[in-house]
């Protein structure tokens, strides 16, 4: 069992992080903190390095031998490279833009990761599954259909199921890569409501192309442009009093 973390404590930290391939810089240098009790939004046009940053934080870049990483990334004060990668991915959950339910029932989707972690008792599996679904604002919609194939759910429900599946593992940090892309306004609102409640228990990073979403739900916002961290500030400051003209142009819709 890991020690509790105080609200405001950095869960993930990057210091002069730089990602490059064949001598071309894709991202960086980036220095920022992801703190417990806060939602950090990452905004910027396509190709800015937003998804690359998430991959680094979850060590998905381990699969890409061509990438070179410089600088420091810490998870709860420990060098990310020294953390067991399987344990890391349980503790730093990642939700992708397109829902990826497993080809099995709703319940088995939720129990899958728990069984890999060693949970066997059906009562505990059911308890954790229910808690995850409630946290993702999906329980009331599926509680009588847990044996149904997850593929029968709507797109918005599938995305919330993927969120619930991650939450059953009780992560320290939650990374979301455009989780509302392609979703209707009602599903988007439910995910935003869930994130606002969840930040009390974990650190959250939200990559979004929707600047209005960033302004609604996040405490801090980082603006990336062509791999450069242009500005990182409390959300209210970045949107109302940006320090960089490029930030102002992007959040006001002049480009992007």
Tab-separated table of C-alpha atoms in Angstrom:
chain	number	residue	atom	x	y	z
A	1	UNK	CA	0.000	0.000	0.000
A	2	UNK	CA	1.323	3.443	-0.939
A	3	UNK	CA	1.476	6.298	1.528
A	4	UNK	CA	-1.235	8.968	1.292
A	5	UNK	CA	-0.456	12.118	-0.652
A	6	UNK	CA	-1.519	15.561	0.553
A	7	UNK	CA	-3.658	17.737	-1.693
A	8	UNK	CA	-1.419	20.022	-3.719
A	9	UNK	CA	1.518	17.608	-3.653
A	10	UNK	CA	3.059	16.928	-7.083
A	11	UNK	CA	2.271	13.398	-8.249
A	12	UNK	CA	4.016	13.795	-11.605
A	13	UNK	CA	6.773	16.297	-12.368
A	14	UNK	CA	8.727	17.102	-15.510
A	15	UNK	CA	11.945	19.089	-15.430
A	16	UNK	CA	13.406	20.258	-18.742
A	17	UNK	CA	11.768	17.288	-20.465
A	18	UNK	CA	12.710	17.063	-24.125
A	19	UNK	CA	11.575	14.433	-26.634
A	20	UNK	CA	13.227	14.146	-30.034
A	21	UNK	CA	13.539	11.754	-32.956
A	22	UNK	CA	16.442	11.682	-35.406
A	23	UNK	CA	17.635	15.008	-34.045
A	24	UNK	CA	14.243	16.715	-34.486
A	25	UNK	CA	12.618	18.029	-31.307
A	26	UNK	CA	9.009	16.872	-30.897
A	27	UNK	CA	8.488	18.315	-27.430
A	28	UNK	CA	10.298	20.488	-24.977
A	29	UNK	CA	11.796	21.601	-22.904
A	30	UNK	CA	8.784	21.183	-20.637
A	31	UNK	CA	8.788	21.775	-16.876
A	32	UNK	CA	5.506	21.431	-15.004
A	33	UNK	CA	3.829	19.751	-12.034
A	34	UNK	CA	0.703	17.605	-11.954
A	35	UNK	CA	-0.696	17.919	-8.432
A	36	UNK	CA	-3.180	15.940	-6.391
A	37	UNK	CA	-6.515	17.727	-6.194
A	38	UNK	CA	-6.022	19.583	-9.469
A	39	UNK	CA	-6.895	19.152	-13.131
A	40	UNK	CA	-4.189	20.229	-15.535
A	41	UNK	CA	-5.399	20.857	-19.081
A	42	UNK	CA	-2.980	20.627	-21.997
A	43	UNK	CA	-4.144	22.653	-24.991
A	44	UNK	CA	-2.669	23.444	-28.385
A	45	UNK	CA	-3.202	22.729	-32.081
A	46	UNK	CA	-2.533	19.339	-33.672
A	47	UNK	CA	1.141	18.417	-33.729
A	48	UNK	CA	2.003	20.410	-30.607
A	49	UNK	CA	3.205	17.423	-28.590
A	50	UNK	CA	0.194	17.004	-26.301
A	51	UNK	CA	-0.211	13.258	-26.805
A	52	UNK	CA	3.559	12.791	-26.743
A	53	UNK	CA	3.627	14.299	-23.255
A	54	UNK	CA	0.962	11.853	-22.050
A	55	UNK	CA	2.892	8.926	-23.530
A	56	UNK	CA	5.987	9.994	-21.608
A	57	UNK	CA	4.059	10.242	-18.339
A	58	UNK	CA	2.665	6.711	-18.811
A	59	UNK	CA	5.910	5.375	-20.355
A	60	UNK	CA	4.157	4.406	-23.566
A	61	UNK	CA	7.294	5.793	-25.199
A	62	UNK	CA	9.051	2.597	-24.049
A	63	UNK	CA	7.605	1.010	-27.196
A	64	UNK	CA	9.173	3.619	-29.500
A	65	UNK	CA	12.901	2.964	-29.736
A	66	UNK	CA	13.453	5.878	-32.119
A	67	UNK	CA	12.550	8.464	-29.473
A	68	UNK	CA	15.217	10.135	-27.349
A	69	UNK	CA	14.230	11.551	-23.966
A	70	UNK	CA	16.196	14.148	-22.024
A	71	UNK	CA	15.504	15.836	-18.709
A	72	UNK	CA	13.780	14.422	-15.655
A	73	UNK	CA	10.335	12.948	-15.045
A	74	UNK	CA	9.308	12.060	-11.492
A	75	UNK	CA	6.417	10.008	-10.158
A	76	UNK	CA	5.808	10.733	-6.489
A	77	UNK	CA	9.395	11.924	-6.221
A	78	UNK	CA	10.945	8.857	-7.870
A	79	UNK	CA	12.603	8.806	-11.279
A	80	UNK	CA	9.908	7.506	-13.637
A	81	UNK	CA	12.398	5.218	-15.372
A	82	UNK	CA	13.037	3.408	-12.085
A	83	UNK	CA	9.362	2.639	-11.394
A	84	UNK	CA	8.174	-0.846	-12.362
A	85	UNK	CA	6.344	-0.193	-15.620
A	86	UNK	CA	3.441	-2.560	-14.904
A	87	UNK	CA	2.887	-0.979	-11.512
A	88	UNK	CA	3.219	2.477	-13.067
A	89	UNK	CA	0.458	1.860	-15.592
A	90	UNK	CA	-1.862	0.739	-12.822
A	91	UNK	CA	-1.093	3.882	-10.848
A	92	UNK	CA	-1.043	6.291	-13.805
A	93	UNK	CA	-4.133	5.452	-15.835
A	94	UNK	CA	-4.496	6.490	-19.470
A	95	UNK	CA	-7.801	6.937	-21.310
A	96	UNK	CA	-7.582	7.200	-25.099
A	97	UNK	CA	-9.626	9.388	-27.498
A	98	UNK	CA	-11.498	6.428	-29.002
A	99	UNK	CA	-13.251	4.084	-26.555
A	100	UNK	CA	-11.498	0.709	-26.355
A	101	UNK	CA	-13.775	-1.685	-24.446
A	102	UNK	CA	-12.593	-5.284	-24.297
A	103	UNK	CA	-14.667	-7.822	-26.303
A	104	UNK	CA	-16.468	-9.100	-23.227
A	105	UNK	CA	-19.250	-8.103	-20.862
A	106	UNK	CA	-19.464	-4.806	-19.022
A	107	UNK	CA	-18.599	-6.511	-15.734
A	108	UNK	CA	-15.671	-8.467	-17.193
A	109	UNK	CA	-14.257	-5.238	-18.636
A	110	UNK	CA	-14.127	-3.871	-15.112
A	111	UNK	CA	-12.866	-7.075	-13.495
A	112	UNK	CA	-10.108	-7.752	-16.041
A	113	UNK	CA	-7.459	-5.423	-14.628
A	114	UNK	CA	-8.369	-6.294	-11.054
A	115	UNK	CA	-7.849	-10.002	-11.725
A	116	UNK	CA	-4.448	-9.246	-13.229
A	117	UNK	CA	-3.678	-7.425	-9.993
A	118	UNK	CA	-4.606	-10.542	-8.013
A	119	UNK	CA	-8.159	-9.756	-6.914
A	120	UNK	CA	-10.164	-12.986	-6.972
A	121	UNK	CA	-13.129	-12.618	-4.607
A	122	UNK	CA	-16.296	-11.928	-6.573
A	123	UNK	CA	-17.608	-9.686	-3.820
A	124	UNK	CA	-14.569	-7.409	-4.054
A	125	UNK	CA	-14.650	-7.446	-7.862
A	126	UNK	CA	-18.306	-6.421	-7.748
A	127	UNK	CA	-17.673	-3.731	-5.132
A	128	UNK	CA	-14.788	-2.198	-7.111
A	129	UNK	CA	-16.734	-2.440	-10.381
A	130	UNK	CA	-19.710	-0.634	-8.847
A	131	UNK	CA	-17.460	2.065	-7.374
A	132	UNK	CA	-15.761	2.616	-10.745
A	133	UNK	CA	-19.066	2.853	-12.594
A	134	UNK	CA	-20.461	5.294	-10.040
A	135	UNK	CA	-17.337	7.448	-10.252
A	136	UNK	CA	-17.716	7.520	-14.051
A	137	UNK	CA	-21.426	8.401	-13.757
A	138	UNK	CA	-22.455	5.188	-15.522
A	139	UNK	CA	-23.793	2.935	-12.758
A	140	UNK	CA	-27.445	3.919	-13.004
A	141	UNK	CA	-27.426	3.301	-16.771
A	142	UNK	CA	-25.912	-0.196	-16.679
A	143	UNK	CA	-26.425	-1.673	-13.197
A	144	UNK	CA	-29.058	-4.109	-14.521
A	145	UNK	CA	-27.068	-4.983	-17.656
A	146	UNK	CA	-23.615	-5.908	-16.375
A	147	UNK	CA	-23.646	-9.213	-18.294
A	148	UNK	CA	-24.345	-7.427	-21.572
A	149	UNK	CA	-21.488	-7.096	-24.118
A	150	UNK	CA	-19.740	-3.774	-23.655
A	151	UNK	CA	-19.886	-3.273	-27.419
A	152	UNK	CA	-23.667	-2.791	-27.119
A	153	UNK	CA	-23.176	0.483	-25.247
A	154	UNK	CA	-23.309	3.839	-26.985
A	155	UNK	CA	-20.069	5.645	-27.781
A	156	UNK	CA	-20.421	7.943	-24.795
A	157	UNK	CA	-21.194	5.037	-22.489
A	158	UNK	CA	-18.216	3.073	-23.819
A	159	UNK	CA	-15.924	5.997	-23.051
A	160	UNK	CA	-17.259	6.231	-19.516
A	161	UNK	CA	-16.815	2.459	-19.179
A	162	UNK	CA	-13.164	2.846	-20.162
A	163	UNK	CA	-12.856	5.569	-17.550
A	164	UNK	CA	-14.523	3.322	-14.953
A	165	UNK	CA	-12.190	0.456	-15.887
A	166	UNK	CA	-9.201	2.668	-15.147
A	167	UNK	CA	-10.724	3.914	-11.897
A	168	UNK	CA	-11.266	0.400	-10.493
A	169	UNK	CA	-7.468	0.213	-10.102
A	170	UNK	CA	-7.510	3.344	-7.910
A	171	UNK	CA	-4.781	5.244	-9.781
A	172	UNK	CA	-2.713	8.063	-8.305
A	173	UNK	CA	-2.964	9.987	-11.563
A	174	UNK	CA	-5.360	9.938	-14.499
A	175	UNK	CA	-4.288	10.935	-18.016
A	176	UNK	CA	-7.000	11.634	-20.584
A	177	UNK	CA	-6.253	12.145	-24.270
A	178	UNK	CA	-9.221	13.920	-25.864
A	179	UNK	CA	-11.737	11.765	-23.941
A	180	UNK	CA	-14.710	13.734	-25.263
A	181	UNK	CA	-13.783	13.860	-28.943
A	182	UNK	CA	-16.802	12.792	-30.968
A	183	UNK	CA	-19.104	12.646	-27.954
A	184	UNK	CA	-22.439	14.414	-27.682
A	185	UNK	CA	-22.835	17.330	-25.244
A	186	UNK	CA	-24.642	15.201	-22.632
A	187	UNK	CA	-21.883	12.558	-22.537
A	188	UNK	CA	-19.262	15.307	-22.466
A	189	UNK	CA	-20.968	16.983	-19.521
A	190	UNK	CA	-21.080	13.686	-17.605
A	191	UNK	CA	-17.364	13.098	-18.122
A	192	UNK	CA	-16.554	16.659	-17.048
A	193	UNK	CA	-18.714	16.232	-13.945
A	194	UNK	CA	-16.924	12.979	-13.144
A	195	UNK	CA	-13.490	14.589	-13.509
A	196	UNK	CA	-14.412	17.473	-11.218
A	197	UNK	CA	-15.411	14.984	-8.511
A	198	UNK	CA	-12.404	12.697	-9.100
A	199	UNK	CA	-9.750	15.370	-8.690
A	200	UNK	CA	-10.260	15.190	-4.923
A	201	UNK	CA	-8.669	11.727	-5.023
A	202	UNK	CA	-6.048	11.945	-7.773
A	203	UNK	CA	-4.045	14.169	-10.082
A	204	UNK	CA	-5.608	14.599	-13.517
A	205	UNK	CA	-4.155	15.618	-16.867
A	206	UNK	CA	-6.680	16.450	-19.581
A	207	UNK	CA	-5.490	16.854	-23.159
A	208	UNK	CA	-8.191	18.694	-25.075
A	209	UNK	CA	-8.618	20.643	-28.295
A	210	UNK	CA	-11.683	22.272	-26.752
A	211	UNK	CA	-10.450	25.448	-25.070
A	212	UNK	CA	-13.885	26.022	-23.556
A	213	UNK	CA	-13.654	22.629	-21.875
A	214	UNK	CA	-10.233	23.512	-20.502
A	215	UNK	CA	-11.560	26.779	-19.120
A	216	UNK	CA	-14.534	24.999	-17.508
A	217	UNK	CA	-12.881	22.130	-15.695
A	218	UNK	CA	-9.176	22.743	-15.153
A	219	UNK	CA	-7.280	24.431	-12.360
A	220	UNK	CA	-4.107	24.940	-14.394
A	221	UNK	CA	-3.522	25.008	-18.139
A	222	UNK	CA	-0.440	24.472	-20.290
A	223	UNK	CA	-0.375	25.758	-23.869
A	224	UNK	CA	1.854	23.847	-26.274
A	225	UNK	CA	2.712	25.052	-29.765
A	226	UNK	CA	4.890	23.050	-32.158
A	227	UNK	CA	6.403	21.205	-29.208
A	228	UNK	CA	7.157	24.343	-27.193
A	229	UNK	CA	5.616	25.021	-23.806
A	230	UNK	CA	4.500	28.577	-24.498
A	231	UNK	CA	2.673	29.189	-21.236
A	232	UNK	CA	1.778	27.320	-18.044
A	233	UNK	CA	-0.431	29.120	-15.530
A	234	UNK	CA	-3.589	28.928	-13.421
A	235	UNK	CA	-6.437	28.520	-15.894
A	236	UNK	CA	-8.186	31.751	-14.971
A	237	UNK	CA	-4.963	33.704	-15.547
A	238	UNK	CA	-4.085	31.995	-18.813
A	239	UNK	CA	-7.524	32.674	-20.269
A	240	UNK	CA	-8.080	36.183	-18.960
A	241	UNK	CA	-4.565	37.585	-18.827
A	242	UNK	CA	-2.210	35.502	-21.009
A	243	UNK	CA	1.437	36.541	-20.921
A	244	UNK	CA	2.221	35.496	-24.486
A	245	UNK	CA	0.508	36.878	-27.600
A	246	UNK	CA	0.447	33.379	-29.098
A	247	UNK	CA	-1.552	32.129	-26.120
A	248	UNK	CA	-4.027	34.980	-26.491
A	249	UNK	CA	-4.430	34.288	-30.196
A	250	UNK	CA	-5.093	30.596	-29.580
A	251	UNK	CA	-7.574	30.867	-26.705
A	252	UNK	CA	-9.515	33.589	-28.532
A	253	UNK	CA	-9.716	31.511	-31.703
A	254	UNK	CA	-7.506	33.646	-33.913
A	255	UNK	CA	-5.623	30.515	-34.956
A	256	UNK	CA	-5.681	26.804	-34.255
